[in-house]
Coordinates of C-alpha atoms in Angstrom, one line a residue:
X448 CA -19.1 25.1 12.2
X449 CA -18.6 21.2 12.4
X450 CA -20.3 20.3 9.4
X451 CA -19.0 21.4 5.6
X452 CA -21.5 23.1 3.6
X453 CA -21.5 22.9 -0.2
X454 CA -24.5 24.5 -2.8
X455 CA -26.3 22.1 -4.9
X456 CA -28.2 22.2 -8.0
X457 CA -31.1 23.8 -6.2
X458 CA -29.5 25.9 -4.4
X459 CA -29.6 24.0 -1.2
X460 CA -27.2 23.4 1.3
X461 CA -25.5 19.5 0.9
X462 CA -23.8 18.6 4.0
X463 CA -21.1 16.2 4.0
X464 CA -21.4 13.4 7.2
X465 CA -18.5 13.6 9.4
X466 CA -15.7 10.5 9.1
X467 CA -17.2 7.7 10.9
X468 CA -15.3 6.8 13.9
X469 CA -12.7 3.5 14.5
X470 CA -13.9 0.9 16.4
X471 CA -10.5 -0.5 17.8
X472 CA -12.0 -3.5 19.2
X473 CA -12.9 -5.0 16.1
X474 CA -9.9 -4.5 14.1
X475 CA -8.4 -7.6 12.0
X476 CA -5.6 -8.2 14.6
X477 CA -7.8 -8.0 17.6
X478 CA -10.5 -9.9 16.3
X479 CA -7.5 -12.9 16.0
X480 CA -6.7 -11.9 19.0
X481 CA -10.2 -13.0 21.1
X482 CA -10.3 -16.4 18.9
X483 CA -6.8 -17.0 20.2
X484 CA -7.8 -16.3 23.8
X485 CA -11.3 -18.8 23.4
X486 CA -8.4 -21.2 21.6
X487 CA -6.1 -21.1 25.0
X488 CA -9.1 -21.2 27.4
X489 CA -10.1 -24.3 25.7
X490 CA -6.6 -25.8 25.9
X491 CA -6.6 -25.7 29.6
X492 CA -9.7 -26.6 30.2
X493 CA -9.3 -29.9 28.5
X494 CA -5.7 -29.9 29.7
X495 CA -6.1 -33.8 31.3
X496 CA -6.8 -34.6 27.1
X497 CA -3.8 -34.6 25.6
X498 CA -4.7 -34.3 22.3
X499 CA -7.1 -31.9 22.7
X500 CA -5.1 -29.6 24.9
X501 CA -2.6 -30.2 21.9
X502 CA -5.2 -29.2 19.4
X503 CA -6.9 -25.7 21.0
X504 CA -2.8 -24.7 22.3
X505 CA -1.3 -25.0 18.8
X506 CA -4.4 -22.9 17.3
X507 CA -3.5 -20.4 19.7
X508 CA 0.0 -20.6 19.3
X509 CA -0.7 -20.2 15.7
X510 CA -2.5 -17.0 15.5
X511 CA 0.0 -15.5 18.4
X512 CA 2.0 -16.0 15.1
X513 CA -0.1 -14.1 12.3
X514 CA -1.8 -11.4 14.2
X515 CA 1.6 -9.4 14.6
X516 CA 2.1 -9.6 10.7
X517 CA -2.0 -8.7 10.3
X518 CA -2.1 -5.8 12.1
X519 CA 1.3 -4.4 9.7
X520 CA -0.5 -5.4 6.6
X521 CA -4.0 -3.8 7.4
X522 CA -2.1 -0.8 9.4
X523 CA -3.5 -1.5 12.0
X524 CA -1.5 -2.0 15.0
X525 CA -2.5 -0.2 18.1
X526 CA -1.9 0.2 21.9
X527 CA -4.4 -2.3 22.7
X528 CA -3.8 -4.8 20.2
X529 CA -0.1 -4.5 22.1
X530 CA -1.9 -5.1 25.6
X531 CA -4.0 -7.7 24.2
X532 CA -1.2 -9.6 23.2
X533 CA 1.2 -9.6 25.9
X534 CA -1.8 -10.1 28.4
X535 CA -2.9 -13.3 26.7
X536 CA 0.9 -14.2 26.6
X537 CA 1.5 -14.1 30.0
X538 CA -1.9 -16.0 31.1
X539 CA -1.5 -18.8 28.6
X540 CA 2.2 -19.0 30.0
X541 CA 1.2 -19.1 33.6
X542 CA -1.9 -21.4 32.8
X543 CA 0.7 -24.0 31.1
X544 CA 3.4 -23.7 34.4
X545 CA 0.3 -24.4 36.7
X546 CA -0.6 -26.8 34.6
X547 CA 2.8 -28.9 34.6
X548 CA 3.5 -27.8 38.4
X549 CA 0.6 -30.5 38.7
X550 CA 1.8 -32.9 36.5
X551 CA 5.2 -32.8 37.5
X552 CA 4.5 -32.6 41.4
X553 CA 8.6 -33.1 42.0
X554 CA 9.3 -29.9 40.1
X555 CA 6.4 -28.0 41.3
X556 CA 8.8 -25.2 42.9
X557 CA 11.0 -25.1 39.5
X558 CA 7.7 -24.1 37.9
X559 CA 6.3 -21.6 40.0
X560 CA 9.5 -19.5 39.7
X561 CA 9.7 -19.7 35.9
X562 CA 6.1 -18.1 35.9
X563 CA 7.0 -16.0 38.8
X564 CA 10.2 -14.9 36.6
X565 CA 8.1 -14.3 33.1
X566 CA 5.2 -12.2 34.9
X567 CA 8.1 -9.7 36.9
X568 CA 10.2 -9.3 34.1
X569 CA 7.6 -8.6 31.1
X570 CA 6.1 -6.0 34.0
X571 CA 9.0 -4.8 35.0
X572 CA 10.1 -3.8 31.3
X573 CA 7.0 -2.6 30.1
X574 CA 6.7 0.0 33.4
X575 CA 10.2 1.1 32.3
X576 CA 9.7 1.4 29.5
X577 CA 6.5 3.3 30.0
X578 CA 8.0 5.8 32.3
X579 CA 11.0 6.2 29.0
X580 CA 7.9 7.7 26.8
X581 CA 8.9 4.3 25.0
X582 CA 5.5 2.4 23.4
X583 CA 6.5 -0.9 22.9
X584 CA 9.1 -3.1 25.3
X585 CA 10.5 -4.8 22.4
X586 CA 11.9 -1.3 21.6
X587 CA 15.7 -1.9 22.9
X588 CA 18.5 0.7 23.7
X589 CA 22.0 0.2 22.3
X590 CA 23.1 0.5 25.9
X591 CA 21.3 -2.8 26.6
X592 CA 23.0 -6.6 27.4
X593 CA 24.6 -7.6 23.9
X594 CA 21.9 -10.7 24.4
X595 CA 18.8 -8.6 25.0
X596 CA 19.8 -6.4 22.0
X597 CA 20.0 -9.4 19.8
X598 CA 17.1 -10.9 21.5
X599 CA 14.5 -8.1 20.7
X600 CA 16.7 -6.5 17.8
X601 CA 15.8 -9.3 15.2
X602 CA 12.0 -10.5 14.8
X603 CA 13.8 -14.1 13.5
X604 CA 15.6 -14.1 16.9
X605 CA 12.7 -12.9 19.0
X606 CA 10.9 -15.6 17.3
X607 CA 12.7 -18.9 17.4
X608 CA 13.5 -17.9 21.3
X609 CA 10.3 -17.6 21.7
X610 CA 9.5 -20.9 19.7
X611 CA 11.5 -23.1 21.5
X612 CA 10.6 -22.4 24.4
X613 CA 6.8 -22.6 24.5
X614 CA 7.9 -26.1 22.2
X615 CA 9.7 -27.0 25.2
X616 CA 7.2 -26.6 27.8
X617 CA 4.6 -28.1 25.4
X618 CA 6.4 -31.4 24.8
X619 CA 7.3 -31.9 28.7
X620 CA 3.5 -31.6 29.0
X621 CA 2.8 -34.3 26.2
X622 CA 5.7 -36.3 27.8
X623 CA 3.8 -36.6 31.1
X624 CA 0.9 -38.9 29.9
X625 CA 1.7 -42.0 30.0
X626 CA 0.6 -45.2 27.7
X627 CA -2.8 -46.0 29.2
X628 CA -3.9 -42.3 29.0
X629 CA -3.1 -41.5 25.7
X630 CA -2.7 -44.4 23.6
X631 CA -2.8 -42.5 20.4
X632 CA -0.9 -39.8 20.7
X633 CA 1.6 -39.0 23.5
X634 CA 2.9 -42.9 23.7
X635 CA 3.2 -42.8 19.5
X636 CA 5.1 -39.6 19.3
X637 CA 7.3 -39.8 22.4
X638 CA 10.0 -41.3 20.4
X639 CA 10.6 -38.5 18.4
X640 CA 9.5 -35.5 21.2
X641 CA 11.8 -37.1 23.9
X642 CA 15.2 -36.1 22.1
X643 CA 13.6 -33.2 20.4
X644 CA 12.8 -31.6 23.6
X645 CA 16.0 -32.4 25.4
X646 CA 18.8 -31.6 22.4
X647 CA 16.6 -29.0 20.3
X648 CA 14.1 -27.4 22.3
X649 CA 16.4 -27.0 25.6
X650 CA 19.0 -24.9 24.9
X651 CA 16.4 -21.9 23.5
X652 CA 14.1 -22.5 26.4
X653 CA 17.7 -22.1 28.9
X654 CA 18.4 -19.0 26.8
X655 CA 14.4 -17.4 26.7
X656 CA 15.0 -17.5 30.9
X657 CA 18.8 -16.0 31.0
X658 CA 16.6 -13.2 28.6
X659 CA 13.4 -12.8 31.5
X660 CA 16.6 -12.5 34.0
X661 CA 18.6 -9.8 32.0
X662 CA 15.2 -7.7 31.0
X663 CA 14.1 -7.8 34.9
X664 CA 17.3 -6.6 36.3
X665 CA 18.2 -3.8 33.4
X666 CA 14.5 -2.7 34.3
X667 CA 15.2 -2.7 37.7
X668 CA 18.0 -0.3 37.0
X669 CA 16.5 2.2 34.6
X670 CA 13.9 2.6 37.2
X671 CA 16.0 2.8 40.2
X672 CA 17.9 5.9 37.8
X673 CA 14.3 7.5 36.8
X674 CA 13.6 7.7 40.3
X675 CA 17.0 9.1 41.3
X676 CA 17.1 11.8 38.7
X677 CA 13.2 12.7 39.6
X678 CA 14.7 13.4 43.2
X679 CA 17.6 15.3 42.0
X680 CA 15.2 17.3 40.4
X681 CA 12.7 18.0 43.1
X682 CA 15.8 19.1 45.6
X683 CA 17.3 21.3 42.7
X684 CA 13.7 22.7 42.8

Protein backbone atom coordinates (compact mmCIF):
# COMPACT_ATOMS: atom_id res chain seq x y z
CA UNK A 1 0.00 0.00 0.00
CA UNK A 2 1.60 3.39 -1.17
CA UNK A 3 -0.56 5.56 0.66
CA UNK A 4 -0.90 5.76 4.76
CA UNK A 5 -4.24 5.37 6.10
CA UNK A 6 -5.27 6.96 9.33
CA UNK A 7 -9.26 6.96 10.97
CA UNK A 8 -10.90 10.24 11.41
CA UNK A 9 -13.59 11.59 13.43
CA UNK A 10 -16.11 9.89 11.21
CA UNK A 11 -14.72 7.03 10.84
CA UNK A 12 -13.28 7.63 7.49
CA UNK A 13 -10.15 6.91 6.04
CA UNK A 14 -7.71 10.28 5.92
CA UNK A 15 -4.90 9.68 3.50
CA UNK A 16 -1.80 11.48 3.82
CA UNK A 17 -0.34 12.87 0.18
CA UNK A 18 2.89 11.46 -0.62
CA UNK A 19 6.30 13.90 -0.23
CA UNK A 20 6.20 16.04 -3.16
CA UNK A 21 9.07 15.45 -5.41
CA UNK A 22 12.53 17.81 -5.90
CA UNK A 23 12.80 19.73 -8.79
CA UNK A 24 16.72 19.95 -9.10
CA UNK A 25 16.57 22.46 -11.77
CA UNK A 26 15.21 25.06 -9.81
CA UNK A 27 17.25 24.85 -6.76
CA UNK A 28 18.88 28.31 -5.23
CA UNK A 29 22.34 27.40 -6.67
CA UNK A 30 21.25 26.44 -10.07
CA UNK A 31 18.85 29.13 -10.54
CA UNK A 32 22.34 31.54 -9.96
CA UNK A 33 23.73 29.33 -12.03
CA UNK A 34 21.47 30.14 -15.47
CA UNK A 35 21.63 34.04 -14.58
CA UNK A 36 25.39 33.53 -14.57
CA UNK A 37 25.42 31.70 -17.87
CA UNK A 38 22.82 34.77 -19.62
CA UNK A 39 25.54 37.17 -17.70
CA UNK A 40 28.70 35.41 -19.75
CA UNK A 41 26.69 35.09 -22.99
CA UNK A 42 26.13 38.67 -22.79
CA UNK A 43 29.74 39.45 -22.07
CA UNK A 44 30.90 37.95 -25.32
CA UNK A 45 28.50 39.07 -27.23
CA UNK A 46 29.32 42.70 -26.61
CA UNK A 47 32.89 41.61 -26.30
CA UNK A 48 34.06 44.69 -28.92
CA UNK A 49 32.45 47.15 -25.75
CA UNK A 50 34.70 47.15 -23.30
CA UNK A 51 32.86 48.32 -20.64
CA UNK A 52 30.09 46.30 -21.17
CA UNK A 53 31.95 43.07 -21.78
CA UNK A 54 33.48 44.38 -18.32
CA UNK A 55 30.05 44.77 -16.84
CA UNK A 56 28.04 41.28 -17.81
CA UNK A 57 31.81 39.19 -17.13
CA UNK A 58 32.22 40.59 -13.58
CA UNK A 59 28.38 39.68 -12.87
CA UNK A 60 29.24 36.34 -13.93
CA UNK A 61 32.34 36.12 -12.27
CA UNK A 62 30.55 37.24 -9.21
CA UNK A 63 27.96 34.64 -8.80
CA UNK A 64 30.60 31.82 -9.98
CA UNK A 65 31.62 33.17 -6.44
CA UNK A 66 28.27 32.80 -4.23
CA UNK A 67 26.60 29.85 -5.81
CA UNK A 68 29.22 27.35 -4.22
CA UNK A 69 28.55 28.94 -0.71
CA UNK A 70 24.52 28.87 -1.63
CA UNK A 71 24.11 25.54 -2.43
CA UNK A 72 26.07 24.63 1.39
CA UNK A 73 23.81 27.04 3.17
CA UNK A 74 20.42 25.75 1.57
CA UNK A 75 21.93 22.01 1.38
CA UNK A 76 21.62 21.93 -1.61
CA UNK A 77 24.51 20.93 -3.67
CA UNK A 78 23.98 18.33 -6.25
CA UNK A 79 25.56 16.38 -9.21
CA UNK A 80 24.24 18.78 -11.62
CA UNK A 81 24.71 21.91 -9.93
CA UNK A 82 28.61 20.35 -10.10
CA UNK A 83 28.20 19.89 -13.94
CA UNK A 84 26.59 23.13 -14.37
CA UNK A 85 29.39 24.81 -12.90
CA UNK A 86 32.32 23.41 -14.40
CA UNK A 87 30.46 23.41 -17.86
CA UNK A 88 29.86 27.16 -17.73
CA UNK A 89 33.54 27.41 -16.48
CA UNK A 90 35.14 25.95 -19.20
CA UNK A 91 32.90 27.85 -21.99
CA UNK A 92 33.28 31.22 -20.49
CA UNK A 93 37.10 30.34 -20.37
CA UNK A 94 37.34 29.25 -23.93
CA UNK A 95 34.98 32.15 -25.10
CA UNK A 96 37.50 34.75 -23.35
CA UNK A 97 40.89 32.76 -25.11
CA UNK A 98 38.91 33.05 -28.48
CA UNK A 99 38.17 36.24 -27.74
CA UNK A 100 41.85 37.53 -27.03
CA UNK A 101 43.36 35.03 -29.77
CA UNK A 102 41.52 37.92 -31.92
CA UNK A 103 42.67 40.70 -30.28
CA UNK A 104 46.01 39.68 -29.78
CA UNK A 105 46.51 38.13 -33.40
CA UNK A 106 50.53 37.71 -32.59
CA UNK A 107 49.67 35.44 -29.68
CA UNK A 108 46.92 33.65 -31.30
CA UNK A 109 48.75 30.12 -31.01
CA UNK A 110 49.71 31.01 -27.08
CA UNK A 111 45.93 31.22 -26.64
CA UNK A 112 44.59 28.32 -28.28
CA UNK A 113 46.86 26.07 -26.26
CA UNK A 114 45.94 27.62 -22.94
CA UNK A 115 42.22 26.69 -23.83
CA UNK A 116 43.31 23.58 -25.38
CA UNK A 117 45.27 22.82 -21.89
CA UNK A 118 42.14 23.95 -19.46
CA UNK A 119 39.41 21.84 -21.50
CA UNK A 120 42.00 18.37 -21.46
CA UNK A 121 43.00 18.69 -18.09
CA UNK A 122 39.47 19.58 -16.27
CA UNK A 123 38.22 16.30 -18.62
CA UNK A 124 40.86 14.43 -18.01
CA UNK A 125 40.52 14.69 -14.08
CA UNK A 126 36.97 14.49 -13.83
CA UNK A 127 36.93 11.01 -16.14
CA UNK A 128 39.56 9.84 -13.49
CA UNK A 129 38.10 10.61 -11.14
CA UNK A 130 34.85 9.29 -12.19
CA UNK A 131 36.19 5.91 -12.90
CA UNK A 132 37.80 6.27 -8.83
CA UNK A 133 33.93 6.21 -7.59
CA UNK A 134 35.18 9.79 -6.64
CA UNK A 135 32.17 12.67 -7.05
CA UNK A 136 33.82 15.71 -7.17
CA UNK A 137 37.58 16.43 -8.92
CA UNK A 138 38.38 18.85 -6.37
CA UNK A 139 38.52 15.73 -4.13
CA UNK A 140 42.49 15.21 -3.97
CA UNK A 141 44.56 12.09 -2.85
CA UNK A 142 47.50 12.45 -0.48
CA UNK A 143 49.47 10.70 -3.07
CA UNK A 144 48.93 13.76 -5.38
CA UNK A 145 51.82 16.63 -6.52
CA UNK A 146 52.52 18.60 -3.17
CA UNK A 147 51.08 21.68 -5.45
CA UNK A 148 47.83 20.08 -6.60
CA UNK A 149 47.24 18.97 -2.93
CA UNK A 150 47.62 22.56 -1.80
CA UNK A 151 45.91 23.75 -4.82
CA UNK A 152 42.47 21.83 -4.34
CA UNK A 153 43.19 21.18 -0.49
CA UNK A 154 42.32 24.79 0.67
CA UNK A 155 39.08 26.66 -0.84
CA UNK A 156 41.38 30.12 -0.06
CA UNK A 157 44.05 28.60 -2.27
CA UNK A 158 41.66 27.15 -4.91
CA UNK A 159 40.25 30.54 -4.91
CA UNK A 160 42.85 33.25 -5.24
CA UNK A 161 44.53 30.80 -8.09
CA UNK A 162 41.60 30.81 -9.61
CA UNK A 163 41.20 34.74 -9.09
CA UNK A 164 44.19 35.83 -10.52
CA UNK A 165 44.09 34.16 -13.20
CA UNK A 166 40.69 34.99 -14.83
CA UNK A 167 41.93 38.82 -13.36
CA UNK A 168 44.82 38.25 -15.63
CA UNK A 169 43.12 37.34 -18.73
CA UNK A 170 40.45 39.99 -18.08
CA UNK A 171 42.88 42.91 -17.81
CA UNK A 172 44.97 41.84 -21.03
CA UNK A 173 41.53 41.98 -22.65
CA UNK A 174 40.79 45.65 -21.23
CA UNK A 175 44.53 46.46 -22.09
CA UNK A 176 43.88 45.79 -25.88
CA UNK A 177 41.54 48.74 -26.53
CA UNK A 178 43.06 51.46 -27.21
CA UNK A 179 42.31 55.40 -26.52
CA UNK A 180 39.89 56.11 -29.36
CA UNK A 181 37.83 53.02 -28.58
CA UNK A 182 37.29 53.32 -25.16
CA UNK A 183 37.88 56.70 -23.98
CA UNK A 184 36.28 56.18 -20.62
CA UNK A 185 37.34 53.27 -19.35
CA UNK A 186 40.20 51.13 -20.67
CA UNK A 187 42.55 54.47 -21.51
CA UNK A 188 41.56 55.81 -17.63
CA UNK A 189 42.31 52.74 -15.82
CA UNK A 190 45.34 51.39 -17.78
CA UNK A 191 47.58 53.12 -15.43
CA UNK A 192 46.71 51.19 -12.63
CA UNK A 193 45.79 47.58 -14.67
CA UNK A 194 49.09 47.61 -16.59
CA UNK A 195 51.37 46.85 -13.45
CA UNK A 196 48.63 45.10 -11.70
CA UNK A 197 48.36 42.51 -14.39
CA UNK A 198 52.11 42.07 -14.96
CA UNK A 199 53.54 42.05 -11.06
CA UNK A 200 50.16 40.86 -9.25
CA UNK A 201 48.05 38.99 -11.49
CA UNK A 202 50.97 37.08 -13.41
CA UNK A 203 52.53 34.94 -11.14
CA UNK A 204 48.91 33.15 -10.13
CA UNK A 205 47.85 33.02 -13.68
CA UNK A 206 51.81 31.08 -14.35
CA UNK A 207 50.93 28.99 -11.36
CA UNK A 208 46.83 28.15 -12.30
CA UNK A 209 48.62 26.59 -15.82
CA UNK A 210 51.70 24.61 -14.02
CA UNK A 211 48.22 23.24 -11.90
CA UNK A 212 46.03 22.30 -15.59
CA UNK A 213 49.60 20.59 -16.49
CA UNK A 214 50.07 18.55 -13.22
CA UNK A 215 46.11 17.58 -13.04
CA UNK A 216 46.30 16.39 -16.85
CA UNK A 217 49.33 14.22 -16.50
CA UNK A 218 48.47 12.68 -12.79
CA UNK A 219 45.05 11.94 -14.68
CA UNK A 220 46.76 10.48 -17.42
CA UNK A 221 48.43 8.11 -14.98
CA UNK A 222 45.59 6.97 -12.74
CA UNK A 223 43.90 6.07 -15.96
CA UNK A 224 46.66 4.42 -17.68
CA UNK A 225 46.78 2.21 -13.95
CA UNK A 226 42.81 1.67 -13.99
CA UNK A 227 43.19 0.29 -17.31
CA UNK A 228 46.17 -1.92 -16.42
CA UNK A 229 44.67 -3.43 -13.34
CA UNK A 230 41.17 -3.95 -15.38
CA UNK A 231 43.43 -6.23 -17.71
CA UNK A 232 45.17 -7.97 -15.05
CA UNK A 233 41.96 -8.75 -13.98
CA UNK A 234 40.30 -10.05 -17.06
CA UNK A 235 43.59 -12.47 -17.79
CA UNK A 236 43.41 -13.58 -14.00
CA UNK A 237 39.85 -14.45 -15.07
Amino acid sequence: VSLLARGGCGGKGETMAPKKEENVYLFIPNLIGYVRIIAGILSFYFSRSCGLFWAFYFISYFLDCIDGFAARYFGQATRFGQMLDMVTDRCCSACLFLVLGSLYPSHEFTFNMLLALDMASHYARVYSQLLGGVSSHKKVDEDEVWLLRIYYGSQKVLFAFCLLNESFFVILYVLAFSDAESPEFAAKLRWLFAPLCWYVCAPGMALKQVCNLLQLMSACSRIAAFDVAARSQGKAG
